Coordinates of C-alpha atoms in Angstrom, one line a residue:
M146 CA 59.5 -57.8 1.0
D147 CA 60.7 -61.0 2.6
H148 CA 63.3 -59.7 5.1
K149 CA 64.8 -63.2 5.5
Q150 CA 66.4 -62.8 2.2
A151 CA 70.0 -61.4 2.4
V152 CA 70.7 -58.6 0.0
Y153 CA 74.2 -58.2 -1.4
G154 CA 75.3 -55.1 -3.3
V155 CA 78.2 -55.5 -5.6
D156 CA 80.3 -52.7 -7.0
V157 CA 81.7 -54.2 -10.3
A158 CA 85.0 -53.3 -11.9
K159 CA 87.0 -55.0 -14.6
A160 CA 89.3 -56.8 -12.2
K161 CA 87.6 -56.7 -8.8
L162 CA 84.2 -57.0 -7.1
V163 CA 83.5 -55.2 -3.8
I164 CA 80.6 -56.7 -2.0
G165 CA 78.6 -55.1 0.9
Q166 CA 75.3 -55.2 2.7
Y167 CA 73.2 -52.3 3.9
E168 CA 74.0 -51.3 7.5
A169 CA 76.8 -53.9 7.7
E170 CA 80.4 -52.9 8.1
A171 CA 82.0 -56.0 6.7
L172 CA 83.0 -55.9 3.1
T173 CA 84.3 -58.7 0.8
E174 CA 86.6 -58.1 -2.2
I175 CA 87.2 -60.8 -4.8
D176 CA 88.6 -61.1 -8.3
N177 CA 86.1 -60.7 -11.1
A178 CA 86.8 -64.2 -12.4
P179 CA 84.8 -67.4 -12.5
E180 CA 86.5 -69.4 -9.7
P181 CA 86.4 -66.7 -6.9
I182 CA 82.8 -65.6 -7.9
T183 CA 81.6 -69.2 -7.8
A184 CA 83.2 -69.8 -4.4
W185 CA 81.7 -66.7 -2.9
L186 CA 78.2 -67.4 -4.3
A187 CA 78.3 -71.0 -2.9
R188 CA 78.7 -69.5 0.6
L189 CA 75.6 -67.4 0.4
P190 CA 72.4 -68.4 2.1
A191 CA 69.8 -70.0 -0.1
G192 CA 67.4 -67.4 -1.7
S193 CA 69.9 -64.5 -1.4
I194 CA 69.7 -61.5 -3.6
V195 CA 72.7 -60.2 -5.6
A196 CA 72.5 -56.8 -7.1
M197 CA 74.8 -54.8 -9.3
E198 CA 75.0 -51.9 -11.7
A199 CA 74.9 -52.5 -15.4
T200 CA 78.5 -51.9 -16.5
G201 CA 78.5 -52.8 -20.2
T202 CA 80.3 -56.2 -20.0
Y203 CA 82.0 -56.4 -16.6
H204 CA 78.9 -57.3 -14.7
R205 CA 77.8 -60.1 -17.0
L206 CA 79.8 -62.9 -15.4
L207 CA 78.5 -62.2 -11.9
A208 CA 74.9 -62.0 -13.1
Q209 CA 75.1 -65.2 -15.1
L210 CA 76.8 -67.2 -12.4
A211 CA 74.4 -65.9 -9.6
H212 CA 71.4 -66.7 -11.8
A213 CA 72.7 -70.2 -12.6
M214 CA 73.0 -70.9 -8.9
G215 CA 69.4 -70.1 -8.3
L216 CA 69.8 -66.7 -6.7
T217 CA 67.7 -63.6 -7.4
V218 CA 69.6 -61.1 -9.5
Y219 CA 69.0 -57.4 -10.1
V220 CA 71.0 -55.5 -12.7
L221 CA 70.4 -51.8 -12.0
N222 CA 70.4 -48.7 -14.1
P223 CA 73.4 -46.5 -13.1
Q224 CA 71.5 -43.3 -13.7
Q225 CA 68.8 -44.4 -11.2
L226 CA 71.4 -45.2 -8.6
K227 CA 73.0 -41.8 -9.1
H228 CA 69.7 -40.1 -8.5
Y229 CA 69.0 -42.3 -5.5
A230 CA 72.4 -41.5 -4.0
R231 CA 71.6 -37.8 -4.2
A232 CA 68.2 -38.4 -2.7
V233 CA 69.5 -40.1 0.4
G234 CA 72.3 -37.5 0.9
S235 CA 75.3 -39.6 -0.1
R236 CA 78.2 -37.2 -0.2
A237 CA 81.0 -39.5 -1.3
K238 CA 81.6 -42.2 -4.0
T239 CA 83.9 -45.1 -3.3
D240 CA 83.6 -48.8 -4.1
P241 CA 82.5 -49.8 -0.5
I242 CA 80.0 -46.9 -0.4
D243 CA 78.6 -47.9 -3.8
A244 CA 78.3 -51.5 -2.8
R245 CA 76.3 -50.6 0.3
L246 CA 74.2 -48.1 -1.6
I247 CA 73.2 -50.8 -4.2
A248 CA 72.2 -53.1 -1.3
R249 CA 70.2 -50.3 0.3
Y250 CA 68.5 -49.4 -2.9
V251 CA 67.3 -53.0 -3.5
E252 CA 66.2 -53.3 0.2
H253 CA 63.9 -50.3 -0.2
E254 CA 62.9 -50.4 -3.9
R255 CA 62.8 -54.1 -4.7
A256 CA 59.0 -54.1 -5.3
K257 CA 59.5 -51.7 -8.3
L258 CA 62.5 -53.5 -9.8
R259 CA 62.6 -56.2 -12.6
V260 CA 64.4 -59.4 -11.7
W261 CA 67.2 -60.0 -14.2
Q262 CA 66.9 -62.9 -16.5
P263 CA 69.6 -64.0 -18.9
P264 CA 68.8 -63.0 -22.5
P265 CA 68.5 -65.6 -25.2
P266 CA 72.0 -66.6 -26.4
A267 CA 71.4 -65.3 -29.9
A268 CA 70.1 -61.9 -28.7
D269 CA 73.0 -61.7 -26.3
A270 CA 75.6 -62.5 -28.9
L271 CA 74.1 -59.9 -31.2
S272 CA 74.0 -57.3 -28.5
R273 CA 77.7 -57.9 -27.7
L274 CA 78.7 -57.4 -31.3
L275 CA 76.7 -54.1 -31.5
V276 CA 78.4 -52.8 -28.3
R277 CA 81.8 -53.5 -29.8
R278 CA 80.9 -51.9 -33.0
Q279 CA 79.8 -48.7 -31.2
A280 CA 83.1 -48.7 -29.3
L281 CA 85.0 -48.7 -32.6
V282 CA 82.8 -45.9 -34.0
N283 CA 83.3 -43.8 -30.8
A284 CA 87.1 -44.4 -31.0
R285 CA 87.2 -43.4 -34.6
Q286 CA 85.3 -40.1 -33.9
M287 CA 87.7 -39.3 -31.1
L288 CA 90.7 -39.9 -33.4
V289 CA 89.2 -37.6 -36.1
Q290 CA 88.7 -34.8 -33.5
S291 CA 92.1 -35.2 -31.8
L292 CA 94.2 -35.5 -35.0
S293 CA 92.5 -32.8 -37.0
G294 CA 94.5 -29.7 -37.8
L295 CA 97.8 -31.5 -37.8
P296 CA 99.1 -31.7 -41.4
A297 CA 102.2 -33.6 -40.3
L298 CA 100.1 -36.5 -39.2
K299 CA 97.8 -36.6 -42.2
G300 CA 99.2 -39.8 -43.5
C301 CA 99.1 -41.6 -40.2
R302 CA 95.6 -40.3 -39.6
Q303 CA 94.4 -41.6 -43.0
T304 CA 96.0 -45.0 -42.3
L305 CA 94.3 -45.3 -38.9
L306 CA 90.9 -44.3 -40.2
A307 CA 91.2 -46.8 -43.0
S308 CA 92.0 -49.5 -40.4
F309 CA 89.0 -48.5 -38.3
K310 CA 86.8 -48.6 -41.4
R311 CA 87.9 -52.1 -42.2
M312 CA 87.2 -53.3 -38.6
V313 CA 83.8 -51.7 -38.6
A314 CA 83.0 -53.4 -41.9
N315 CA 84.2 -56.8 -40.5
L316 CA 81.9 -56.3 -37.5
D317 CA 79.0 -55.6 -39.8
L318 CA 79.7 -58.9 -41.5
L319 CA 79.7 -60.6 -38.1
I320 CA 76.4 -58.9 -37.1
R321 CA 74.8 -60.1 -40.4
A322 CA 76.1 -63.6 -39.8
E323 CA 74.7 -63.6 -36.2
L324 CA 71.3 -62.5 -37.5
A325 CA 71.3 -65.2 -40.1
R326 CA 71.8 -67.9 -37.5
S327 CA 68.4 -67.2 -36.1
P328 CA 65.5 -67.3 -38.6
D329 CA 63.2 -65.4 -36.3
M330 CA 65.7 -62.6 -35.7
A331 CA 66.6 -62.5 -39.3
A332 CA 62.9 -62.1 -40.3
L333 CA 62.3 -59.4 -37.7
H334 CA 65.4 -57.6 -38.9
R335 CA 64.2 -57.6 -42.5
R336 CA 60.8 -56.3 -41.4
L337 CA 62.3 -53.5 -39.3
T338 CA 64.5 -52.3 -42.2
T339 CA 61.4 -51.5 -44.2
I340 CA 60.7 -48.6 -41.7
V341 CA 61.7 -45.3 -43.3
G342 CA 64.8 -44.0 -41.4
V343 CA 65.7 -47.4 -39.9
G344 CA 68.9 -48.8 -41.4
E345 CA 70.6 -52.2 -40.8
I346 CA 72.4 -51.3 -37.6
V347 CA 69.4 -49.6 -35.9
A348 CA 67.3 -52.5 -36.9
A349 CA 69.8 -55.0 -35.4
Q350 CA 69.8 -53.0 -32.1
L351 CA 66.0 -53.1 -32.1
V352 CA 66.1 -56.9 -32.8
A353 CA 68.5 -57.4 -29.9
A354 CA 66.3 -55.5 -27.5
L355 CA 62.9 -56.9 -28.6
S356 CA 64.2 -60.5 -28.7
A357 CA 65.8 -60.3 -25.3
L358 CA 63.0 -58.9 -23.1
H359 CA 59.7 -59.7 -25.0
F360 CA 57.8 -56.6 -24.2
T361 CA 54.0 -57.0 -24.1
R362 CA 53.0 -53.3 -24.5
A363 CA 54.4 -50.5 -26.6
D364 CA 54.6 -48.1 -23.6
A365 CA 56.8 -50.6 -21.8
F366 CA 59.2 -50.7 -24.7
I367 CA 59.2 -46.9 -25.0
A368 CA 60.0 -46.6 -21.3
Y369 CA 62.8 -49.1 -21.8
T370 CA 64.4 -47.0 -24.6
G371 CA 64.4 -44.0 -22.2
L372 CA 62.6 -41.9 -24.9
D373 CA 59.6 -41.5 -22.6
P374 CA 58.9 -37.9 -21.5
R375 CA 59.2 -37.4 -17.7
P376 CA 56.7 -34.8 -16.3
D377 CA 57.9 -32.0 -14.0
D378 CA 54.7 -30.6 -12.6
S379 CA 53.8 -29.0 -9.3
G380 CA 50.4 -27.6 -8.4
E381 CA 49.4 -25.4 -11.4
R382 CA 52.9 -25.2 -12.8
R383 CA 53.6 -27.4 -15.8
G384 CA 57.3 -27.9 -16.1
K385 CA 59.3 -28.8 -19.2
R386 CA 59.2 -32.5 -20.1
R387 CA 62.5 -34.2 -20.2
L388 CA 63.5 -37.7 -21.3
S389 CA 63.8 -40.3 -18.6
K390 CA 66.9 -41.7 -20.2
H391 CA 66.4 -44.9 -18.1
G392 CA 67.1 -47.3 -20.9
P393 CA 70.3 -48.4 -22.7
A394 CA 72.1 -45.4 -24.1
L395 CA 73.1 -47.1 -27.3
L396 CA 69.6 -48.0 -28.3
R397 CA 68.4 -44.5 -27.5
C398 CA 71.3 -43.0 -29.6
L399 CA 70.6 -45.2 -32.6
L400 CA 66.8 -44.4 -32.5
Y401 CA 67.7 -40.7 -32.3
N402 CA 69.9 -41.2 -35.4
A403 CA 67.0 -43.0 -37.1
G404 CA 64.7 -40.1 -36.2
M405 CA 67.3 -37.7 -37.7
A406 CA 67.4 -39.7 -40.9
A407 CA 63.6 -39.7 -41.1
T408 CA 63.5 -35.9 -41.1
H409 CA 65.0 -36.0 -44.6
S410 CA 62.4 -38.4 -46.0
K411 CA 59.3 -37.5 -47.9
L412 CA 57.2 -39.5 -45.4
F413 CA 58.4 -37.9 -42.2
K414 CA 59.7 -34.5 -43.2
P415 CA 56.2 -32.9 -43.2
R416 CA 55.7 -34.1 -39.6
Y417 CA 59.1 -32.7 -38.6
L418 CA 58.3 -29.3 -40.1
Q419 CA 54.9 -29.3 -38.3
L420 CA 56.7 -29.9 -35.0
R421 CA 59.2 -27.1 -35.7
A422 CA 56.4 -24.8 -36.7
R423 CA 54.8 -25.4 -33.3
G424 CA 58.0 -23.9 -31.7
L425 CA 59.8 -27.2 -30.9
Q426 CA 63.6 -27.2 -31.1
S427 CA 65.1 -29.6 -33.7
T428 CA 66.3 -32.0 -31.0
E429 CA 62.8 -32.1 -29.5
A430 CA 61.2 -32.8 -32.9
I431 CA 63.7 -35.5 -33.7
V432 CA 63.1 -37.2 -30.3
I433 CA 59.3 -37.3 -31.1
L434 CA 60.1 -38.9 -34.5
A435 CA 62.5 -41.4 -32.8
R436 CA 59.7 -42.3 -30.3
K437 CA 57.3 -42.8 -33.2
L438 CA 59.8 -45.1 -35.0
A439 CA 60.2 -47.1 -31.8
R440 CA 56.4 -47.6 -31.6
I441 CA 56.3 -48.7 -35.2
A442 CA 59.1 -51.1 -34.6
F443 CA 57.2 -52.6 -31.7
A444 CA 54.0 -52.9 -33.8
L445 CA 56.0 -54.8 -36.5
Y446 CA 57.5 -57.0 -33.9
K447 CA 54.1 -58.0 -32.5
S448 CA 52.2 -58.3 -35.8
G449 CA 54.8 -59.9 -38.0
E450 CA 54.0 -57.3 -40.7
T451 CA 56.3 -55.1 -42.8
F452 CA 56.0 -51.4 -42.7
D453 CA 52.9 -49.9 -44.3
A454 CA 52.8 -46.1 -44.1
Q455 CA 49.1 -45.7 -44.2
R456 CA 48.5 -48.1 -41.4
H457 CA 51.5 -47.7 -39.2
L458 CA 51.7 -43.9 -39.2
K459 CA 48.5 -44.1 -37.1
T460 CA 50.4 -46.0 -34.4
T461 CA 50.3 -43.9 -31.3

């Protein structure tokens, strides 16, 4: 690593940014808005590194402005930082501690990290719509659970749920319109929906991911989804494999839903039953199918083909 490069860790919130450096006491706090961010970035030494956690949408402005000014940007997985904090014995969690921890992590692990690049505008716009759609779906589910069992609120509950249904439908129209603006993304979306178990929204999420990062290998894409099994072995002991869960949670959730849908299809149900007969729990079997669907999606992305069961079921 080039130690002449200054590394700044940024704890991002909706309104504020707290900025720190590893082994430096000084902290900077600015508003999470274009003018103060641009002014702060302009004061940094040339070639500086700016690192932050992925926060859904709140980190996007900082990442985009820092990249536009020629700085090296890292957008880090919160789960990895959580494990790193435990590994280094961090016993507290505050904004200043988080900012310094981010800087420390990049100082020591930079060689293993991917430099952030802004996604293509079309893929970014599609991704934003999908995130907002999921927020609505989650809110609807929370309302269903919290208002159930209250007969006095039945009318209000039905009105609210109908409103949510209309908003989700409107977002679906916006997602289709965004896909239609890009012939390449629209064509990929059509090919992905030919996969058994993959519906329009799952396919749209796959399009956003595949179009944004341009993976060269299927294994790299599987690792990105977080559906890759993580070994837990020591000596002769072979521990239980668990998912790394390092990728975006929404993509992983939707692929799991696709795997669940595939278990009811004539094509994938026999494989699901084989996995259950081997002693796997239903969740484990669905994850394996979800991983299979992700590999097939990658194969269609690379080949430009539509789904062919005889050929693509052989995809490892």
